Short mmCIF file of C-alpha atoms in Angstrom, two decimals:
data_model
loop_
_atom_site.label_atom_id
_atom_site.label_comp_id
_atom_site.label_asym_id
_atom_site.label_seq_id
_atom_site.Cartn_x
_atom_site.Cartn_y
_atom_site.Cartn_z
CA UNK A 239 87.79 72.19 110.63
CA UNK A 240 87.11 75.90 112.15
CA UNK A 241 83.78 75.17 113.82
CA UNK A 242 84.03 78.97 114.50
CA UNK A 243 80.89 81.18 114.98
CA UNK A 244 81.14 84.35 114.47
CA UNK A 245 78.89 87.02 116.77
CA UNK A 246 75.45 87.50 115.85
CA UNK A 247 76.27 91.29 116.02
CA UNK A 248 79.45 91.22 113.57
CA UNK A 249 77.09 89.26 110.94
CA UNK A 250 75.26 91.69 108.31
CA UNK A 251 72.10 91.21 107.77
CA UNK A 252 70.14 89.37 105.70
CA UNK A 253 69.94 91.85 103.39
CA UNK A 254 73.90 92.31 103.75
CA UNK A 255 74.77 89.35 102.08
CA UNK A 256 72.20 90.27 98.67
CA UNK A 257 74.36 90.58 95.38
CA UNK A 258 72.58 92.98 92.69
CA UNK A 259 73.88 92.43 89.31
CA UNK A 260 73.86 94.92 86.51
CA UNK A 261 74.14 94.64 83.23
CA UNK A 262 74.72 89.97 83.18
CA UNK A 263 72.54 87.84 82.12
CA UNK A 264 73.77 84.24 82.50
CA UNK A 265 72.39 83.64 86.00
CA UNK A 266 74.57 80.69 87.03
CA UNK A 267 77.52 83.21 86.84
CA UNK A 268 75.73 85.50 89.25
CA UNK A 269 75.13 82.60 91.33
CA UNK A 270 79.13 81.30 91.09
CA UNK A 271 80.23 85.81 91.60
CA UNK A 272 77.80 86.22 94.87
CA UNK A 273 79.00 82.62 96.63
CA UNK A 274 82.58 83.50 96.01
CA UNK A 275 81.96 86.77 97.21
CA UNK A 276 79.70 85.51 100.44
CA UNK A 277 82.75 83.14 101.21
CA UNK A 278 84.95 86.58 101.17
CA UNK A 279 82.81 87.90 103.80
CA UNK A 280 82.31 84.94 105.72
CA UNK A 281 86.14 84.46 106.00
CA UNK A 282 86.67 88.10 107.45
CA UNK A 283 83.78 87.56 109.58
CA UNK A 284 85.59 84.61 111.71
CA UNK A 285 88.87 86.42 112.09
CA UNK A 286 86.89 89.10 113.85
CA UNK A 287 85.79 91.80 111.14
CA UNK A 288 82.21 93.01 111.98
CA UNK A 289 80.67 93.64 108.81
CA UNK A 290 77.05 94.44 110.09
CA UNK A 291 76.90 98.03 108.80
CA UNK A 292 77.11 95.91 104.92
CA UNK A 293 73.98 97.05 103.67
CA UNK A 294 73.77 94.93 100.62
CA UNK A 295 76.29 94.54 97.16
CA UNK A 296 76.69 95.51 93.80
CA UNK A 297 78.02 93.90 90.45
CA UNK A 298 77.97 95.92 87.93
CA UNK A 299 78.69 95.61 84.12
CA UNK A 300 77.92 99.63 84.14
CA UNK A 301 80.13 100.40 87.00
CA UNK A 302 79.73 104.44 86.79
CA UNK A 303 76.49 104.30 86.24
CA UNK A 304 75.46 102.25 89.21
CA UNK A 305 77.40 104.32 91.37
CA UNK A 306 75.64 107.60 89.94
CA UNK A 307 72.71 106.06 90.84
CA UNK A 308 73.00 104.80 94.76
CA UNK A 309 70.47 106.30 96.70
CA UNK A 310 73.14 107.57 99.52
CA UNK A 311 70.60 108.36 102.21
CA UNK A 312 71.67 111.78 102.80
CA UNK A 313 72.30 115.31 100.71
CA UNK A 314 75.38 115.12 98.82
CA UNK A 315 77.01 117.89 96.49
CA UNK A 316 77.82 115.62 93.48
CA UNK A 317 76.64 111.85 92.69
CA UNK A 318 79.44 109.39 93.07
CA UNK A 319 81.57 108.80 90.69
CA UNK A 320 84.71 106.22 89.97
CA UNK A 321 88.05 108.06 91.35
CA UNK A 322 89.96 109.32 87.98
CA UNK A 323 92.98 109.92 89.57
CA UNK A 324 96.31 108.14 87.94
CA UNK A 325 93.84 105.49 86.63
CA UNK A 326 90.03 104.61 86.78
CA UNK A 327 88.54 103.19 90.28
CA UNK A 328 87.13 99.34 89.94
CA UNK A 329 85.68 98.65 93.31
CA UNK A 330 84.21 101.48 96.17
CA UNK A 331 82.74 100.57 99.52
CA UNK A 332 80.37 103.36 99.48
CA UNK A 333 78.98 105.18 102.49
CA UNK A 334 74.85 105.21 102.73
CA UNK A 335 72.40 106.25 105.52
CA UNK A 336 69.81 103.98 106.00
CA UNK A 337 67.08 104.18 108.69
CA UNK A 338 69.23 106.65 110.48
CA UNK A 339 72.34 104.60 110.33
CA UNK A 340 75.77 104.51 109.10
CA UNK A 341 76.11 101.46 106.48
CA UNK A 342 78.12 100.51 103.84
CA UNK A 343 77.31 98.92 100.07
CA UNK A 344 79.88 97.62 98.34
CA UNK A 345 80.11 98.49 94.74
CA UNK A 346 82.27 96.46 91.89
CA UNK A 347 82.81 96.76 88.65
CA UNK A 348 82.58 94.07 86.97
CA UNK A 349 85.75 92.76 86.14
CA UNK A 350 86.16 91.81 89.87
CA UNK A 351 83.34 89.40 89.69
CA UNK A 352 84.75 88.10 86.42
CA UNK A 353 88.62 88.23 88.17
CA UNK A 354 87.16 86.40 91.51
CA UNK A 355 86.30 83.41 88.99
CA UNK A 356 88.92 83.72 86.89
CA UNK A 357 91.19 80.27 86.71
CA UNK A 358 94.26 82.36 86.51
CA UNK A 359 96.12 83.22 90.02
CA UNK A 360 96.69 86.34 89.25
CA UNK A 361 93.37 87.93 87.84
CA UNK A 362 91.66 85.62 90.82
CA UNK A 363 94.62 87.13 93.48
CA UNK A 364 93.74 90.58 92.38
CA UNK A 365 90.15 90.19 92.50
CA UNK A 366 89.99 88.92 96.32
CA UNK A 367 92.60 91.59 97.05
CA UNK A 368 90.18 94.09 96.02
CA UNK A 369 87.10 92.71 97.48
CA UNK A 370 89.15 92.59 100.55
CA UNK A 371 90.37 95.64 100.34
CA UNK A 372 86.85 97.34 100.07
CA UNK A 373 85.14 95.07 102.92
CA UNK A 374 87.97 96.76 105.16
CA UNK A 375 87.12 100.17 104.35
CA UNK A 376 83.01 98.63 105.38
CA UNK A 377 84.93 97.67 108.87
CA UNK A 378 86.92 100.36 109.60
CA UNK A 379 83.77 102.81 108.80
CA UNK A 380 82.19 100.65 111.48
CA UNK A 381 84.55 101.42 114.03
CA UNK A 382 85.09 105.05 113.36
CA UNK A 383 81.19 105.53 113.85
CA UNK A 384 81.37 104.04 117.16
CA UNK A 385 84.70 105.41 117.97
CA UNK A 386 82.51 109.12 117.64
CA UNK A 387 79.46 108.47 116.93
CA UNK A 388 77.21 112.05 115.13
CA UNK A 389 80.52 113.00 113.81
CA UNK A 390 80.87 111.12 110.81
CA UNK A 391 78.93 111.80 106.55
CA UNK A 392 78.44 115.81 109.43
CA UNK A 393 80.33 119.06 109.52
CA UNK A 394 83.27 118.00 111.54
CA UNK A 395 82.99 119.20 115.50
CA UNK A 396 86.17 121.21 115.90
CA UNK A 397 88.09 124.76 115.55
CA UNK A 398 88.01 125.86 111.40
CA UNK A 399 91.50 124.32 111.41
CA UNK A 400 91.42 120.97 112.83
CA UNK A 401 87.95 121.11 110.25
CA UNK A 402 90.71 121.70 106.73
CA UNK A 403 93.19 119.43 107.93
CA UNK A 404 90.56 116.37 109.10
CA UNK A 405 89.19 117.08 105.66
CA UNK A 406 92.92 116.98 103.75
CA UNK A 407 94.25 114.18 105.66
CA UNK A 408 91.67 111.58 106.53
CA UNK A 409 91.59 109.88 103.05
CA UNK A 410 95.82 108.89 104.36
CA UNK A 411 94.23 106.84 106.96
CA UNK A 412 91.54 104.90 105.59
CA UNK A 413 93.85 104.17 102.65
CA UNK A 414 96.99 102.81 104.83
CA UNK A 415 94.38 100.48 106.92
CA UNK A 416 93.08 98.72 103.93
CA UNK A 417 95.52 98.32 101.98
CA UNK A 418 97.58 97.06 104.97
CA UNK A 419 94.63 94.44 105.76
CA UNK A 420 95.02 93.04 102.04
CA UNK A 421 98.35 93.66 101.30
CA UNK A 422 99.20 89.95 101.70
CA UNK A 423 97.01 88.58 99.82
CA UNK A 424 98.02 90.15 96.72
CA UNK A 425 102.20 90.56 97.43
CA UNK A 426 102.86 92.28 93.58
CA UNK A 427 99.57 95.50 95.07
CA UNK A 428 102.70 97.10 96.24
CA UNK A 429 104.48 97.32 92.79
CA UNK A 430 100.77 98.78 91.86
CA UNK A 431 100.56 101.54 94.12
CA UNK A 432 104.17 102.83 94.11
CA UNK A 433 104.01 103.39 90.72
CA UNK A 434 100.99 105.48 91.06
CA UNK A 435 103.25 107.25 93.00
CA UNK A 436 106.40 107.64 91.74
CA UNK A 437 104.31 108.51 88.62
CA UNK A 438 102.38 111.08 90.32
CA UNK A 439 104.93 112.33 92.73
CA UNK A 440 106.48 115.04 90.28
CA UNK A 441 103.76 116.16 89.20
CA UNK A 442 101.27 117.32 92.32
CA UNK A 443 104.35 118.79 93.47
CA UNK A 444 105.01 120.85 90.70
CA UNK A 445 101.11 121.59 90.94
CA UNK A 446 101.56 122.34 94.78
CA UNK A 447 104.02 124.85 93.22
CA UNK A 448 102.40 126.28 90.53
CA UNK A 449 99.44 127.01 92.79
CA UNK A 450 101.99 128.43 95.29
CA UNK A 451 103.49 130.56 92.32
CA UNK A 452 99.97 131.28 90.85
CA UNK A 453 98.40 133.25 93.89
CA UNK A 454 101.37 136.26 94.09
CA UNK A 455 99.35 137.22 90.70
CA UNK A 456 95.51 136.33 91.45
CA UNK A 457 96.24 137.02 95.81
CA UNK A 458 92.98 134.45 96.40
CA UNK A 459 93.24 133.21 99.84
CA UNK A 460 90.46 130.68 99.43
CA UNK A 461 91.75 129.83 95.89
CA UNK A 462 94.91 128.68 96.46
CA UNK A 463 94.01 126.90 100.07
CA UNK A 464 91.92 124.80 97.89
CA UNK A 465 94.56 124.26 95.10
CA UNK A 466 97.06 122.87 97.90
CA UNK A 467 94.97 120.94 100.51
CA UNK A 468 93.57 119.72 97.60
CA UNK A 469 96.62 118.17 95.68
CA UNK A 470 98.38 117.45 99.05
CA UNK A 471 95.30 115.49 100.07
CA UNK A 472 95.87 113.08 96.70
CA UNK A 473 99.76 113.09 97.82
CA UNK A 474 99.36 111.71 101.47
CA UNK A 475 96.55 109.47 99.73
CA UNK A 476 99.01 107.79 97.38
CA UNK A 477 101.59 107.64 99.95
CA UNK A 478 99.16 105.94 102.65
CA UNK A 479 98.48 103.42 99.90
CA UNK A 480 102.34 102.50 99.95
CA UNK A 481 102.66 102.60 103.27
CA UNK A 482 99.91 100.23 104.35
CA UNK A 483 101.42 97.50 101.30
CA UNK A 484 104.66 98.06 102.97
CA UNK A 485 103.52 97.43 106.28
CA UNK A 486 100.55 94.38 105.80
CA UNK A 487 103.63 92.58 104.21
CA UNK A 488 106.17 93.48 106.88
CA UNK A 489 108.56 95.63 105.50
CA UNK A 490 107.51 98.91 107.41
CA UNK A 491 110.85 100.71 107.23
CA UNK A 492 111.17 100.54 103.29
CA UNK A 493 110.25 102.63 100.83
CA UNK A 494 108.72 100.80 97.55
CA UNK A 495 110.54 100.56 95.08
CA UNK A 496 110.01 102.56 92.46
CA UNK A 497 108.94 105.46 94.35
CA UNK A 498 111.72 105.26 97.05
CA UNK A 499 114.53 107.20 95.44
CA UNK A 500 112.28 109.80 93.88
CA UNK A 501 110.58 110.62 97.92
CA UNK A 502 114.74 110.45 99.06
CA UNK A 503 115.71 112.75 96.67
CA UNK A 504 112.95 115.00 96.83
CA UNK A 505 110.99 118.07 99.16
CA UNK A 506 108.65 115.45 100.37
CA UNK A 507 110.48 112.61 102.39
CA UNK A 508 110.01 114.40 105.75
CA UNK A 509 106.54 114.77 105.26
CA UNK A 510 106.79 111.10 103.95
CA UNK A 511 108.47 109.84 106.95
CA UNK A 512 106.30 111.55 109.38
CA UNK A 513 103.29 109.98 108.00
CA UNK A 514 103.99 106.79 107.81
CA UNK A 515 105.04 107.91 111.87
CA UNK A 516 101.69 109.20 112.63
CA UNK A 517 99.56 106.27 110.80
CA UNK A 518 101.78 103.70 112.72
CA UNK A 519 100.73 105.44 116.06
CA UNK A 520 96.84 105.70 114.91
CA UNK A 521 97.26 102.14 114.35
CA UNK A 522 98.74 101.10 117.69
CA UNK A 523 95.42 101.95 119.46
CA UNK A 524 93.19 100.69 116.79
CA UNK A 525 90.58 100.14 117.12
CA UNK A 526 90.24 101.52 120.64
CA UNK A 527 89.93 105.07 119.83
CA UNK A 528 88.52 107.87 121.90
CA UNK A 529 86.81 110.00 119.85
CA UNK A 530 88.15 112.40 117.20
CA UNK A 531 91.32 113.03 118.42
CA UNK A 532 92.61 109.92 117.33
CA UNK A 533 93.45 111.72 114.20
CA UNK A 534 95.63 114.27 115.31
CA UNK A 535 98.36 113.27 114.67
CA UNK A 536 97.23 113.05 110.73
CA UNK A 537 96.12 117.09 111.32
CA UNK A 538 99.78 117.73 112.28
CA UNK A 539 101.55 115.95 109.57
CA UNK A 540 99.42 117.25 107.03
CA UNK A 541 99.26 121.38 108.91
CA UNK A 542 103.59 120.28 108.49
CA UNK A 543 103.15 119.04 105.13
CA UNK A 544 101.76 122.45 103.54
CA UNK A 545 104.01 124.75 105.63
CA UNK A 546 106.73 122.37 103.68
CA UNK A 547 105.12 124.10 100.55
CA UNK A 548 104.53 127.79 102.20
CA UNK A 549 101.54 127.70 103.08
CA UNK A 550 101.34 128.14 106.91
CA UNK A 551 97.89 128.09 108.56
CA UNK A 552 97.63 129.40 112.60
CA UNK A 553 94.39 129.88 114.35
CA UNK A 554 92.91 133.21 116.15
CA UNK A 555 91.97 134.03 119.19
CA UNK A 556 88.59 134.67 118.31
CA UNK A 557 88.15 131.04 116.69
CA UNK A 558 89.34 132.59 112.58
CA UNK A 559 92.02 130.80 110.53
CA UNK A 560 95.12 132.95 109.58
CA UNK A 561 96.35 132.15 106.19
CA UNK A 562 100.37 133.20 105.45
CA UNK A 563 101.74 132.73 101.85
CA UNK A 564 105.64 132.21 101.53
CA UNK A 565 106.64 133.47 98.20
CA UNK A 566 109.28 131.87 96.49
CA UNK A 567 111.27 133.87 96.52
CA UNK A 568 111.13 134.59 100.04
CA UNK A 569 109.51 137.35 100.04
CA UNK A 570 107.63 139.26 102.60
CA UNK A 571 105.05 136.66 103.57
CA UNK A 572 101.53 137.55 102.29
CA UNK A 573 99.14 136.59 105.06
CA UNK A 574 94.70 137.03 105.08
CA UNK A 575 92.37 136.13 107.37
CA UNK A 576 90.51 133.64 105.54
CA UNK A 577 88.16 132.08 106.69
CA UNK A 578 85.76 132.07 110.02
CA UNK A 579 84.61 129.00 112.81
CA UNK A 580 82.47 126.79 111.06
CA UNK A 581 82.50 128.34 107.51
CA UNK A 582 85.57 125.54 105.92
CA UNK A 583 87.03 127.12 102.53
#
């Protein structure tokens, strides 16, 4: 029998254990879902997860509505919404602020709660893997807030180029870590995330190329930067899902079973391999990071990835950022000073 008791400072508060159910009528059913989620939380506490920043749990039959209505505790430009990139999101560890402290609320679509109680192993493992993945986000957010306090959910404290590359690349770490942590619970998750990358790869590379070509018609440096950085962010994130799952399954030197051939045959292979190295470098010192410089390897990958697509960035001596867009036919590069220090595009 395991008599291990997690340290009190790792435990969610009494409120953090609370489950709110939206759109459910049968009380006994919701009680079973809550017990299942609590069992997962307790198991993670026993292996050393700090879940003290878990503010609570919502399981909703109206998931999109519940996300939109969540009180974040800080000003945002738009309400939360399920991800819609090549699939619809069904779970999220939503960052919030309560009494000045960064917390997370676990938001689950009702289908995840139902899956946790399923008698079908494939469905139950999907629900378990999803819940652990999101609770790993809770753990990771707490660790980052300790490593660089006063930085998260605020303007990034650095030169404009670092700001933009952090914004572009940080999601890759988030998804690498959480998929690495949850992969062993459902090895089939590799097929799922790899299929997304394989499906999206050609489209995203085409979008990058088209944004670059379109620049030579509209000549808007802010627009081409936004379009290319947003697309590259998605591509790095989808790649990180696959890389994290491979590492979690002990298959770290491999490529995805479906996306691998496409990546090796594309101009993206160098970026993919560099991303793997950068994420492993960050993981080697996690969670004892000493500030935002822990993300320097990932920022460098993001900048080189844009350069490989024809968008070159450089800091000036006076703290501004220059953008060069290389013509697809290798004509004379266009150059423009597009943003100044402290004013992200």
